CSV table of C-alpha atoms in Angstrom, one decimal:
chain,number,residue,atom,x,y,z
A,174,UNK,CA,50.4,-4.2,-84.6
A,175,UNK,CA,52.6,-5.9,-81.7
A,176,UNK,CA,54.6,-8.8,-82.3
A,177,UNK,CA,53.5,-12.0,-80.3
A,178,UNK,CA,57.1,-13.3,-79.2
A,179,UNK,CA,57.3,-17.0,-78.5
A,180,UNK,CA,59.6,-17.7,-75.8
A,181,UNK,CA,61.6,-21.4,-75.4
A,182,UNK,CA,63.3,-22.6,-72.5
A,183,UNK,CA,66.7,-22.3,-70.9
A,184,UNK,CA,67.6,-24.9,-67.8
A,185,UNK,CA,70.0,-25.8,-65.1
A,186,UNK,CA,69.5,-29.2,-66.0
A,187,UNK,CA,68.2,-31.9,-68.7
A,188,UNK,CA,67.1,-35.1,-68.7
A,189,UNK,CA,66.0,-37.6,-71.2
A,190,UNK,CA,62.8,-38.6,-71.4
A,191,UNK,CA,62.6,-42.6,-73.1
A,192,UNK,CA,58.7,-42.9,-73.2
A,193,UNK,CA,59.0,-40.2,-75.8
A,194,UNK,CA,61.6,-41.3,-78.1
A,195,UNK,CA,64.9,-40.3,-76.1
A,196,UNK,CA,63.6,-36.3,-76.1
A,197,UNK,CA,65.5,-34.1,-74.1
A,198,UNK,CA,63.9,-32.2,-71.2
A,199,UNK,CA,64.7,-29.2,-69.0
A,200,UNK,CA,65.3,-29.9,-65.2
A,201,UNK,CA,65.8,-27.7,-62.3
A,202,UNK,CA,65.7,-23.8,-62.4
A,203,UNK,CA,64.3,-22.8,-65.7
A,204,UNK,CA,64.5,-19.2,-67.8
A,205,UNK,CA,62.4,-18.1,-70.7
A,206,UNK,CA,64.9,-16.9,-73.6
A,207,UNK,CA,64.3,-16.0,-77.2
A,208,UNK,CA,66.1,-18.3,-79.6
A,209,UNK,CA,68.5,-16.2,-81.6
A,210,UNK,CA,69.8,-14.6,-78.2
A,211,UNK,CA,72.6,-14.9,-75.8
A,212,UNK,CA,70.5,-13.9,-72.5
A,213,UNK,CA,67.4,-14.8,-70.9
A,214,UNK,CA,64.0,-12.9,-70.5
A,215,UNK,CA,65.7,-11.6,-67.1
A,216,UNK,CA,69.3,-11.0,-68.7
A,217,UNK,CA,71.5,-14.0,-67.3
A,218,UNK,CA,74.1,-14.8,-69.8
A,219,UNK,CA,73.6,-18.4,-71.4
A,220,UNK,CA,76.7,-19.2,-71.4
A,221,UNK,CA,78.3,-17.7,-68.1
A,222,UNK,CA,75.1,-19.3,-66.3
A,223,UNK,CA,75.7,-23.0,-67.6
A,224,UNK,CA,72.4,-23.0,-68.9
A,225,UNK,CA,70.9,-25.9,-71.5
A,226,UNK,CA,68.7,-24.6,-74.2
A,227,UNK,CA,65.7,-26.2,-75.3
A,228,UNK,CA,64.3,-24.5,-78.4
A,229,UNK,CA,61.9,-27.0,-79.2
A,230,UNK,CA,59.8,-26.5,-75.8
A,231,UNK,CA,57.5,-24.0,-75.2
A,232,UNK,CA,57.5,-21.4,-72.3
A,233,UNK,CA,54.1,-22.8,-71.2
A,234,UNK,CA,55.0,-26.4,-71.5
A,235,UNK,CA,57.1,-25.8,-68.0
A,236,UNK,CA,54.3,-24.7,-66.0
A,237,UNK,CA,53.1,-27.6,-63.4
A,238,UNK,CA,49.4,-28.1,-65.1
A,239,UNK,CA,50.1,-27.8,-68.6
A,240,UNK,CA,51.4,-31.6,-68.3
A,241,UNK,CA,54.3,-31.2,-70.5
A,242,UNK,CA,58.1,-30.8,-69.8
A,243,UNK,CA,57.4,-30.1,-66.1
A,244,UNK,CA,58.2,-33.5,-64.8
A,245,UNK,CA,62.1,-32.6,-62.9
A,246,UNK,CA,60.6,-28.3,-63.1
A,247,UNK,CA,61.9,-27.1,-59.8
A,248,UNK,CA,61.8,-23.7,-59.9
A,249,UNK,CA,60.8,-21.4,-62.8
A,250,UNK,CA,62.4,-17.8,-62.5
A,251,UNK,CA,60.0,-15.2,-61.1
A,252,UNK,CA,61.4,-12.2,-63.2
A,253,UNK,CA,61.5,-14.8,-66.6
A,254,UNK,CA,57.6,-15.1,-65.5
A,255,UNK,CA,56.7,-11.7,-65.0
A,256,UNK,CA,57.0,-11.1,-68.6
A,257,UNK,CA,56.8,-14.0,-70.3
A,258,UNK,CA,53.5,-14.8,-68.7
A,259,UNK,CA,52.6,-16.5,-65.7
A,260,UNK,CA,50.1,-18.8,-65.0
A,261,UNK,CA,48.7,-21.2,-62.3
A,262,UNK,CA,46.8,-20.2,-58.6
A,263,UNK,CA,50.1,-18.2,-57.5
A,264,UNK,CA,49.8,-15.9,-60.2
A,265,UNK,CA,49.0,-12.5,-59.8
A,266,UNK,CA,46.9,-10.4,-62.2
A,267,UNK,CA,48.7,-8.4,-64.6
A,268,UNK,CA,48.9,-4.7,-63.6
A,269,UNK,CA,46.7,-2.0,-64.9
A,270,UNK,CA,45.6,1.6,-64.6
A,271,UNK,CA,41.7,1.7,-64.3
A,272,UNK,CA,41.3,5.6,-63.8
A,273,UNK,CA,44.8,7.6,-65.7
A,274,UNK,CA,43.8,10.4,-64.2
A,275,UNK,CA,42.1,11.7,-60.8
């Protein structure tokens, strides 16, 4: 059986968010990353790439209709997407063979 990975946030920026209770926020460029690693979904070094984890904000909070954390989202990265799922009217369908063999 396959293992359902749940993917967190790394950003370029944070800010703090005081309707919630002073919660910290990703802002800017953001990366899905696997807590427990040193590299994002696309393999940029945390720490060499200045980026902020957020382990308590989910991968799909950061997309623009989901409502959540995507407040100060500029950009989310297109390879962090490809595989940690993608979602929204630019999103292309996920590729598949419909005939293996001629």
């Amino acid at each position: 059986m396959a293992r359902v990975r749940q993917y967190a946030v790394a950003a370029s920026g944070q800010w703090t968010d005081e309707e919630e209770g002073r919660r910290r926020l990703p802002s800017g460029e953001v990366h899905a990353w696997e807590p427990g690693r040193n590299e994002t979904v696309c393999g940029l070094a945390l720490s060499r790439s200045q980026l902020v984890r957020f382990p308590h904000v989910g991968w799909p909070d950061t997309f623009p209709e989901s409502g959540g954390a995507a407040d100060r989202v500029r950009r989310q990265c297109p390879r962090c997407a490809s595989v940690a799922g993608r979602r929204g009217h630019d999103a292309r369908r996920r590729w598949h063979r419909t005939r293996p063999r001629p």
